[in-house]
Coordinates of C-alpha atoms in Angstrom, one line a residue:
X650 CA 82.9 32.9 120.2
X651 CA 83.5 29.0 119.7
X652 CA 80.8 27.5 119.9
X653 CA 80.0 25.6 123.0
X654 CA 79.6 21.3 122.2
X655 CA 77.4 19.8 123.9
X656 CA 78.6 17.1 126.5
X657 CA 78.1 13.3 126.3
X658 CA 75.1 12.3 128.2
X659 CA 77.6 10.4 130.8
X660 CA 79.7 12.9 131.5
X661 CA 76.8 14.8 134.1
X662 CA 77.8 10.8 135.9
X663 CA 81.7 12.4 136.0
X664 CA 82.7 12.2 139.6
X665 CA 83.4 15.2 141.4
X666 CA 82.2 18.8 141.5
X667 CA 84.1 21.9 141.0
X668 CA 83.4 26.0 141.9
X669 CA 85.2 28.2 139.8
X670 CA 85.4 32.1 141.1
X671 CA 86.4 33.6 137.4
X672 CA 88.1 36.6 137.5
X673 CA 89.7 37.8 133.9
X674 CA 91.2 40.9 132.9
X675 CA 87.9 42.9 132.4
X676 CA 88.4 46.1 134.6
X677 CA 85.9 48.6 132.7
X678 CA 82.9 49.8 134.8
X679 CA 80.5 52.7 133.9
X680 CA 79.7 52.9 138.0
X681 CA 82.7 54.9 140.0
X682 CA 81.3 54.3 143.6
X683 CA 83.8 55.9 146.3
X684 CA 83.7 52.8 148.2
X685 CA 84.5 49.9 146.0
X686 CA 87.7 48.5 146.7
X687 CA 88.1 47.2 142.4
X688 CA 90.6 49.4 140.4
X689 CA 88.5 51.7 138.0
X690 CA 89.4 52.3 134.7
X691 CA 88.4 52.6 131.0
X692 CA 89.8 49.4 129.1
X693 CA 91.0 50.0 125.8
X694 CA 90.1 48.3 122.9
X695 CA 92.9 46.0 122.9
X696 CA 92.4 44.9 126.4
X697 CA 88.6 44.5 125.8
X698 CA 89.9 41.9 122.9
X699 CA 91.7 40.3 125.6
X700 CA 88.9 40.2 127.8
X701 CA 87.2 38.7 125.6
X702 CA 89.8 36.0 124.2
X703 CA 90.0 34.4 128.1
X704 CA 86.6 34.3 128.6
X705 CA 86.2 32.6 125.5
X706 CA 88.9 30.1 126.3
X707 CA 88.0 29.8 129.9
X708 CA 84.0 28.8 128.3
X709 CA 85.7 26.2 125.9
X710 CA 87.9 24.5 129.0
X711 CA 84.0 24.3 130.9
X712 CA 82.8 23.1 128.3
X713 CA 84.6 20.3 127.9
X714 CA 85.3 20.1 131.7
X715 CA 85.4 16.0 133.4
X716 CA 83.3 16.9 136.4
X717 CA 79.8 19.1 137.7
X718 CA 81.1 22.9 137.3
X719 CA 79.7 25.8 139.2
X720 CA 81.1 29.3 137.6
X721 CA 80.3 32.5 139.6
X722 CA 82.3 35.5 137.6
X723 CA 83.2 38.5 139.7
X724 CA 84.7 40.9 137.4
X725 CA 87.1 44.1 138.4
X726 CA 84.4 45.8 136.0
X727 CA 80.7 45.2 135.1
X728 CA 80.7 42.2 132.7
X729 CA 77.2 42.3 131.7
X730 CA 77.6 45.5 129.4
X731 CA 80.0 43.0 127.3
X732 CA 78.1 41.2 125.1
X733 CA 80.7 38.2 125.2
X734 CA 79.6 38.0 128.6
X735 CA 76.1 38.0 128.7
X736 CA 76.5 35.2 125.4
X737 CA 78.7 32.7 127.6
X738 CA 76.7 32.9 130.5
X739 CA 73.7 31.8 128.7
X740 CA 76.1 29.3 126.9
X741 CA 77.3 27.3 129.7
X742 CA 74.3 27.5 131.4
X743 CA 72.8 25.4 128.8
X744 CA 75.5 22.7 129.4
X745 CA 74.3 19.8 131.6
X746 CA 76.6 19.7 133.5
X747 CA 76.7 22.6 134.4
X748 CA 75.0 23.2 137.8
X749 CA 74.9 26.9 138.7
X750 CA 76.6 29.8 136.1
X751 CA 76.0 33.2 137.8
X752 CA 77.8 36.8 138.1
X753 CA 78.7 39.8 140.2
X754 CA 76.4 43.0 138.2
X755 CA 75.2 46.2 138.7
X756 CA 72.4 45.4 136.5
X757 CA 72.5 48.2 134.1
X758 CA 72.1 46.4 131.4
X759 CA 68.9 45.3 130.0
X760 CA 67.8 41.9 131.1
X761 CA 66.2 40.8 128.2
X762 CA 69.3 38.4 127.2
X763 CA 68.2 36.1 130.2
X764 CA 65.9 34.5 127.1
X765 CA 68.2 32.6 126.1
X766 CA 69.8 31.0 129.2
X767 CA 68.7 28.3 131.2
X768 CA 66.9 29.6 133.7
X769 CA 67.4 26.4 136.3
X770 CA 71.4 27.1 136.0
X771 CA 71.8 30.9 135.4
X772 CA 71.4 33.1 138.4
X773 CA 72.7 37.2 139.3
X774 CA 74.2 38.8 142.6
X775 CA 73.1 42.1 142.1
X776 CA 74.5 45.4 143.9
X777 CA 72.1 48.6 144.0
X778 CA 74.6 51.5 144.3
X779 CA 72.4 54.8 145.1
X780 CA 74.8 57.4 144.1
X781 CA 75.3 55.6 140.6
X782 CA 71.8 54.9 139.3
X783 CA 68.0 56.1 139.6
X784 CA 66.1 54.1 142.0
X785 CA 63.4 53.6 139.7
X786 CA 65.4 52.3 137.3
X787 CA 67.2 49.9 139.6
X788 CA 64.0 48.5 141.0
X789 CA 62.6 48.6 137.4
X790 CA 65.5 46.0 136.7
X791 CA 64.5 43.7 139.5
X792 CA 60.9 43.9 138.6
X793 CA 61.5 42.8 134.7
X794 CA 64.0 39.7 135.9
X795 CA 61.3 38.4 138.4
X796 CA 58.9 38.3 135.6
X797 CA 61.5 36.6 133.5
X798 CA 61.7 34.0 136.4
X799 CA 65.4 34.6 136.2
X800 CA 66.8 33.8 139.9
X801 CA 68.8 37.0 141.7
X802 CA 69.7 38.4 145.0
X803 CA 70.2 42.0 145.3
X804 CA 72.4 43.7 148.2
X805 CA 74.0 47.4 149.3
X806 CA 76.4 48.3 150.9
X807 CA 76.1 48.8 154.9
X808 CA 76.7 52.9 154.9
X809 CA 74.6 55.2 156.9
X810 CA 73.6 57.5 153.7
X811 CA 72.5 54.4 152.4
X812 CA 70.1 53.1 154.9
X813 CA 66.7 54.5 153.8
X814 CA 67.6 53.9 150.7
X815 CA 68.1 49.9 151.7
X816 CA 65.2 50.0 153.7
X817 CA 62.8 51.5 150.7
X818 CA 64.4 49.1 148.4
X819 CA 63.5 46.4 150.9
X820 CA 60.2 47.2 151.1
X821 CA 59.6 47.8 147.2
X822 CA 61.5 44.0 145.9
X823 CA 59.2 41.5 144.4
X824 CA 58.5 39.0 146.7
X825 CA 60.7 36.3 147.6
X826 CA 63.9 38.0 146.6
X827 CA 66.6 38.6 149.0
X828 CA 68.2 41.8 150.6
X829 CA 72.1 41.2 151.6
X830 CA 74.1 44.1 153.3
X831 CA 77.5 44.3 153.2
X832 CA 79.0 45.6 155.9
X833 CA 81.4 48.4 154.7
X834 CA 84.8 47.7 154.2
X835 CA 87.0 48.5 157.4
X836 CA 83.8 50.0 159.3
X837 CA 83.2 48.9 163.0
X838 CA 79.5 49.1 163.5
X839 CA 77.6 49.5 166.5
X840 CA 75.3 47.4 168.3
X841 CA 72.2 50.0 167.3
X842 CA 73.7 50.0 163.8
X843 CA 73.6 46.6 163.5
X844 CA 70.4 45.7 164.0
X845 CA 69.0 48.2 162.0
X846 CA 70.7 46.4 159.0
X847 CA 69.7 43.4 160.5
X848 CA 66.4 44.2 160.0
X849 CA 66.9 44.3 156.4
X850 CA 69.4 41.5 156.3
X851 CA 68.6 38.7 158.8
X852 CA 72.3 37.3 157.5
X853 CA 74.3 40.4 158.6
X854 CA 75.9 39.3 161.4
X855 CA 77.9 37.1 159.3
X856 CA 79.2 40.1 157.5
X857 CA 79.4 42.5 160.3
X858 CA 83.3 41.6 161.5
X859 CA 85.9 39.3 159.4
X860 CA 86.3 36.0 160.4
X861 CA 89.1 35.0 162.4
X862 CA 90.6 32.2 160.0
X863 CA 94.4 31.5 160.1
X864 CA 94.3 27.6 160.3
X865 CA 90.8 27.4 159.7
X866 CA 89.5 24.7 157.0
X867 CA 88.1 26.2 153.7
X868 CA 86.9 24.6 150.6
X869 CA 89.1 26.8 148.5
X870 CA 91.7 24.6 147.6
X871 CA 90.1 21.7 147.5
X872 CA 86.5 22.0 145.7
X873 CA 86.9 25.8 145.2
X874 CA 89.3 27.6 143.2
X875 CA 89.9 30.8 141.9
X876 CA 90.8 31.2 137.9
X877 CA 92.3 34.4 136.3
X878 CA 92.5 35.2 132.3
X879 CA 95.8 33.3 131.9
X880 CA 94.5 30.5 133.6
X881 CA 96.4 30.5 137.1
X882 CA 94.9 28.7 139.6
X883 CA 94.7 30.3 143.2
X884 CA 92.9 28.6 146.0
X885 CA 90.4 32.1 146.3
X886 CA 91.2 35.8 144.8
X887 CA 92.7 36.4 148.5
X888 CA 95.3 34.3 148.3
X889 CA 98.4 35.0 146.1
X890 CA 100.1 31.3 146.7
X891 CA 99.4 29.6 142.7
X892 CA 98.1 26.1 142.5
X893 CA 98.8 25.5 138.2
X894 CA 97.2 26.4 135.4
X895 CA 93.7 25.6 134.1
X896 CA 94.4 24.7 131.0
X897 CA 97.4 22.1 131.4
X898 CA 96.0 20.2 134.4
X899 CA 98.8 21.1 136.6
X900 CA 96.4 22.4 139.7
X901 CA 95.1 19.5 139.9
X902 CA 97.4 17.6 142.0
X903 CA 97.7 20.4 144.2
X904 CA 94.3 20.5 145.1
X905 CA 94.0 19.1 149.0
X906 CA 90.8 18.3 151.1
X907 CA 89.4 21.5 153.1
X908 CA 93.0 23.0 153.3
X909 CA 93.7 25.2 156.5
X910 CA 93.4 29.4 155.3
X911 CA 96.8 31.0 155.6
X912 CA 95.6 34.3 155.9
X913 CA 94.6 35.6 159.3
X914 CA 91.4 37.0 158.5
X915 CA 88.4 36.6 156.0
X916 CA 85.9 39.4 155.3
X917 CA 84.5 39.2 151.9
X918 CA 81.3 37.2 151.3
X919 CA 82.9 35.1 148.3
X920 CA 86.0 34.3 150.8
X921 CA 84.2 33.1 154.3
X922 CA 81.1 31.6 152.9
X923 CA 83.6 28.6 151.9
X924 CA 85.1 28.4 155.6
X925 CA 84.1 25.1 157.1
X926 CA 83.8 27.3 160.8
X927 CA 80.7 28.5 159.4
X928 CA 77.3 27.2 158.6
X929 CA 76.7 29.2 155.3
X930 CA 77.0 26.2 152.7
X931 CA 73.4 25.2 155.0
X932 CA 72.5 28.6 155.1
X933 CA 72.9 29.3 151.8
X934 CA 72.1 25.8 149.9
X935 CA 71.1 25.5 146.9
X936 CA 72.2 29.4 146.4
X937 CA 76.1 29.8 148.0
X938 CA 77.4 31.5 144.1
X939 CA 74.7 34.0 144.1
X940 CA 74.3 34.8 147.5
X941 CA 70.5 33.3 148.1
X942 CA 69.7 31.5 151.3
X943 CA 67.9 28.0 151.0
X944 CA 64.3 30.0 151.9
X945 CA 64.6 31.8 149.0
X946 CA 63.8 30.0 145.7
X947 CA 63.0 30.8 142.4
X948 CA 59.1 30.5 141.1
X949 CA 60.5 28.5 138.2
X950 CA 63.0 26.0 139.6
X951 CA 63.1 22.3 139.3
X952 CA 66.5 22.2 140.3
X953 CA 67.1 24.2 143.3
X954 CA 65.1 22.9 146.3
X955 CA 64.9 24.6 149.7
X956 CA 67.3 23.1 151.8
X957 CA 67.3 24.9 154.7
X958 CA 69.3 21.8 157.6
X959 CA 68.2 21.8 161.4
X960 CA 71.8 22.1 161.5
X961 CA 71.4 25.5 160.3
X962 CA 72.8 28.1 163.2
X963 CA 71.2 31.4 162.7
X964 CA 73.2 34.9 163.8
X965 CA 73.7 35.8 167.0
X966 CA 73.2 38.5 168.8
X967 CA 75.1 41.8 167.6
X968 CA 78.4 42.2 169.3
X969 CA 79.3 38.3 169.0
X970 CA 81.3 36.5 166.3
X971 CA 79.8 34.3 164.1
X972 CA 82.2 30.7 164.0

């Protein structure tokens, strides 16, 4: 991989700040849960080569990026087997300014790469799949990064088969770290089912139903976008409309402050937590890429700070929509 150059001191003092969601053509996963909406499949060589190429071009354009850059990769696959991905996370979150470098994993592979990051920038959004992994080994997993004082949430999916499984896992995480549910894709959940994955997951309710949000303000588009191997700019993964290209500068002037969504509804956590209908840029501050709210912090962060607003509106009661 080219190596990463370190920055200019002023250029942390760039103006602006910009969240990438990096997707690239990575589709490989050794889980194969029934559930998950990502195309499976086993990448060949020659895409894996590919894989790796955009990554390593997307790393150089951070790199040498004018502004603060946030980077939460959410690959088709697991990225985290990949050894080109577990190198450039720890790259660029050495960069200063750099403020937050996290990704989507199942954590089945070994943590012990985290050594070399910068543990005030790099943090993991974990998913505990039941069917796919032994529970001691999973929990093992979250054990070893807590005494790494690497920063992670973990979550599961909302299904009934995995509710005991959620709430042992709940009751077996280090301290401090955060249990988000997801509520199944397409499920309509009761009022009883609700709140007992409420009690896991005090955030739920924003999960529960998708969010009405045809005409409704977003970030994505403005200080959010959505980046793919070649490049192409969307506003967010959900919506197909391309802004430019990355690498020639093009998106830029189509970028536009909090543009209104043009899709009629949003119900994936890496779409609506952008949505300026909702509170979660308070809920979650200081932790909106890897899915940790402002009550949850680190033991080894300087950087992060809980920053928990009395604006902050928490759920409301099952049955209601959260806007």
């Amino acid at each position: 991989m080219t190596a990463l150059v370190p920055l200019l001191a002023d250029r942390r003092d760039a103006a602006g700040s910009l969240t990438i969601l990096y997707r690239g053509p990575l589709a490989s996963c050794d889980y194969d849960c029934g559930y998950c909406p990502f195309a499976k499949r086993r990448d060949t060589a020659e895409q894996l080569r590919a894989d790796r190429a955009a990554l390593e071009r997307f790393a150089g354009w951070v790199a040498d990026a004018p502004e603060r850059v946030s980077v939460l990769f959410t690959p088709w696959g697991e990225g985290l087997v990949r050894s080109w991905y577990r190198r450039t996370l720890a790259e660029l979150s050495r960069l200063p300014h750099v403020e937050r470098v996290a990704i989507q994993t199942n954590l089945s592979a070994r943590p012990d790469w985290t050594a070399a990051a910068d543990l005030d920038t790099l943090a993991l959004w974990a998913t505990y799949h039941p069917d796919q992994v032994p529970y001691a080994r999973f929990l093992g997993r979250c054990r070893d990064l807590r005494e790494r004082g690497v920063r992670f949430s973990v979550g599961i999916v909302g299904l009934p088969e995995h509710l005991s499984a959620a709430r042992r896992l709940r009751d077996e995480l280090p301290e401090g770290v955060y249990l988000w549910v997801n509520a199944a894709e397409g499920r309509t959940y009761t009022d009883d089912e609700a709140a007992a994955w409420a009690a896991l997951d005090p955030h739920f309710g924003f999960s529960r139903d998708p969010h009405p949000s045809h005409g409704v303000a977003c970030r994505t588009g403005d200080t959010v976008i959505s980046v793919d191997g070649e490049g192409t700019v969307r506003r967010c993964h959900f919506v197909p409309e391309v802004l430019g290209n990355l690498y020639d500068g093009s998106f830029r002037t189509a970028l536009a402050p909090t543009p209104p969504c043009p899709k009629q509804e949003c119900d994936c956590h890496i779409g609506y937590v952008h949505l300026t209908s909702l509170p979660l840029y308070d809920v979650f501050a200081g932790g909106v890429l890897e899915r940790i709210p402002a009550a949850f912090t680190s033991p080894n962060s300087r950087r992060v700070t809980s920053r928990l607003s009395s604006r902050v509106t928490s759920p409301g009661p099952a049955g209601t929509r959260l806007r």
